[in-house]
């Protein structure tokens, strides 16, 4: 999946995306309203309803969030899951380098990976080889 976003998220944008990803992990077809998000975020911080609306609009313009009309309001969902977005960002970062530099960067990444991360990489490589 291609994710056109290649920048960083602000702290509030990240909190919104985390909530959307958690919701989508539980039910991939689930959508949320501005009110849903406002209530969820309001537990940790004081936010205006319009601030949450603005953040969602900004995330939709960045193409990270799908905005669907529901009567006079909108419902939102993450365009892609957390893992897919992370993978796309990693791929984009590597794409800017020459082939040898990418290999060096991947080796450096593996050098600092935890045993659990290395096992996940082994399993992914085994799946790719088996295809």
Tab-separated table of C-alpha atoms in Angstrom:
chain	number	residue	atom	x	y	z
A	1	UNK	CA	0.000	0.000	0.000
A	2	UNK	CA	1.364	3.402	-0.930
A	3	UNK	CA	0.929	6.068	1.711
A	4	UNK	CA	1.658	9.526	0.300
A	5	UNK	CA	2.573	11.075	3.643
A	6	UNK	CA	6.279	11.328	4.369
A	7	UNK	CA	6.479	13.805	7.215
A	8	UNK	CA	6.218	13.795	10.958
A	9	UNK	CA	3.074	14.001	13.003
A	10	UNK	CA	2.577	16.610	15.677
A	11	UNK	CA	1.784	15.448	19.202
A	12	UNK	CA	-1.980	15.927	18.855
A	13	UNK	CA	-2.017	14.444	15.350
A	14	UNK	CA	-0.217	11.408	16.750
A	15	UNK	CA	-2.747	11.065	19.593
A	16	UNK	CA	-5.600	11.183	17.069
A	17	UNK	CA	-3.905	8.638	14.796
A	18	UNK	CA	-3.167	6.359	17.772
A	19	UNK	CA	-6.858	6.388	18.665
A	20	UNK	CA	-7.874	5.727	15.054
A	21	UNK	CA	-5.346	2.885	14.741
A	22	UNK	CA	-6.526	1.329	18.013
A	23	UNK	CA	-10.117	1.547	16.785
A	24	UNK	CA	-9.229	0.024	13.413
A	25	UNK	CA	-7.197	-2.758	15.043
A	26	UNK	CA	-10.301	-3.741	16.992
A	27	UNK	CA	-12.583	-3.452	13.927
A	28	UNK	CA	-11.107	-2.579	10.491
A	29	UNK	CA	-14.476	-1.287	9.242
A	30	UNK	CA	-15.014	0.986	12.256
A	31	UNK	CA	-15.254	4.741	11.876
A	32	UNK	CA	-15.356	7.463	14.506
A	33	UNK	CA	-16.876	10.912	14.726
A	34	UNK	CA	-15.249	14.123	15.901
A	35	UNK	CA	-17.314	13.750	19.075
A	36	UNK	CA	-15.986	10.201	19.649
A	37	UNK	CA	-12.415	11.401	19.316
A	38	UNK	CA	-13.000	14.520	21.365
A	39	UNK	CA	-14.401	12.464	24.241
A	40	UNK	CA	-11.529	9.956	24.049
A	41	UNK	CA	-8.827	12.643	23.962
A	42	UNK	CA	-10.561	14.803	26.569
A	43	UNK	CA	-9.739	12.149	29.191
A	44	UNK	CA	-6.037	13.091	28.999
A	45	UNK	CA	-6.100	16.770	28.033
A	46	UNK	CA	-8.322	19.774	27.713
A	47	UNK	CA	-9.233	20.271	24.040
A	48	UNK	CA	-11.816	22.252	22.164
A	49	UNK	CA	-14.128	20.250	19.925
A	50	UNK	CA	-13.109	22.471	17.006
A	51	UNK	CA	-9.428	21.671	17.621
A	52	UNK	CA	-10.124	17.967	17.139
A	53	UNK	CA	-12.137	18.795	14.003
A	54	UNK	CA	-9.230	20.838	12.630
A	55	UNK	CA	-6.705	18.075	13.333
A	56	UNK	CA	-8.902	15.504	11.575
A	57	UNK	CA	-9.309	17.825	8.602
A	58	UNK	CA	-5.534	18.315	8.444
A	59	UNK	CA	-4.947	14.539	8.621
A	60	UNK	CA	-7.505	14.035	5.834
A	61	UNK	CA	-5.653	16.584	3.665
A	62	UNK	CA	-2.414	14.673	4.362
A	63	UNK	CA	-4.299	11.592	3.124
A	64	UNK	CA	-3.747	9.698	6.374
A	65	UNK	CA	-7.419	9.683	7.294
A	66	UNK	CA	-10.487	8.840	5.227
A	67	UNK	CA	-13.327	11.303	5.745
A	68	UNK	CA	-16.810	9.942	4.957
A	69	UNK	CA	-19.981	12.020	4.921
A	70	UNK	CA	-22.647	10.830	7.376
A	71	UNK	CA	-25.629	13.171	7.124
A	72	UNK	CA	-24.403	16.624	8.120
A	73	UNK	CA	-21.331	15.260	9.898
A	74	UNK	CA	-18.297	13.195	8.928
A	75	UNK	CA	-16.976	9.860	10.092
A	76	UNK	CA	-13.252	9.105	10.045
A	77	UNK	CA	-10.960	6.110	9.818
A	78	UNK	CA	-7.253	5.630	9.302
A	79	UNK	CA	-6.358	5.123	5.638
A	80	UNK	CA	-3.885	2.409	6.626
A	81	UNK	CA	-2.920	0.589	9.773
A	82	UNK	CA	-0.082	1.629	12.049
A	83	UNK	CA	2.247	-1.094	10.707
A	84	UNK	CA	1.547	-0.219	7.064
A	85	UNK	CA	2.248	3.463	7.704
A	86	UNK	CA	5.464	2.694	9.572
A	87	UNK	CA	6.618	0.409	6.766
A	88	UNK	CA	5.818	3.071	4.154
A	89	UNK	CA	7.775	5.706	6.083
A	90	UNK	CA	10.750	3.348	6.396
A	91	UNK	CA	10.579	2.553	2.694
A	92	UNK	CA	10.380	6.248	1.788
A	93	UNK	CA	13.390	7.006	3.995
A	94	UNK	CA	15.433	4.284	2.310
A	95	UNK	CA	14.328	5.281	-1.187
A	96	UNK	CA	16.332	8.510	-1.000
A	97	UNK	CA	19.620	6.613	-0.830
A	98	UNK	CA	21.695	4.777	-3.395
A	99	UNK	CA	21.406	0.966	-3.389
A	100	UNK	CA	24.612	0.415	-1.369
A	101	UNK	CA	23.587	3.043	1.182
A	102	UNK	CA	20.207	1.322	1.632
A	103	UNK	CA	21.953	-1.967	2.326
A	104	UNK	CA	24.184	-0.271	4.887
A	105	UNK	CA	21.180	1.365	6.544
A	106	UNK	CA	19.306	-1.955	6.708
A	107	UNK	CA	22.318	-3.685	8.247
A	108	UNK	CA	22.640	-0.874	10.799
A	109	UNK	CA	18.937	-1.249	11.608
A	110	UNK	CA	19.351	-4.993	12.147
A	111	UNK	CA	22.422	-4.403	14.330
A	112	UNK	CA	20.304	-2.516	16.886
A	113	UNK	CA	17.151	-4.648	16.592
A	114	UNK	CA	15.935	-6.560	19.622
A	115	UNK	CA	15.754	-10.368	19.588
A	116	UNK	CA	11.955	-10.152	19.130
A	117	UNK	CA	12.362	-7.756	16.192
A	118	UNK	CA	14.987	-10.038	14.626
A	119	UNK	CA	12.637	-13.008	14.958
A	120	UNK	CA	9.848	-11.031	13.299
A	121	UNK	CA	12.223	-10.153	10.450
A	122	UNK	CA	13.246	-13.822	10.093
A	123	UNK	CA	9.609	-14.866	9.881
A	124	UNK	CA	8.866	-12.169	7.287
A	125	UNK	CA	11.857	-13.215	5.197
A	126	UNK	CA	10.776	-16.851	5.410
A	127	UNK	CA	7.296	-15.863	4.148
A	128	UNK	CA	8.813	-13.899	1.259
A	129	UNK	CA	11.120	-16.781	0.317
A	130	UNK	CA	8.199	-19.205	0.455
A	131	UNK	CA	6.159	-17.116	-1.999
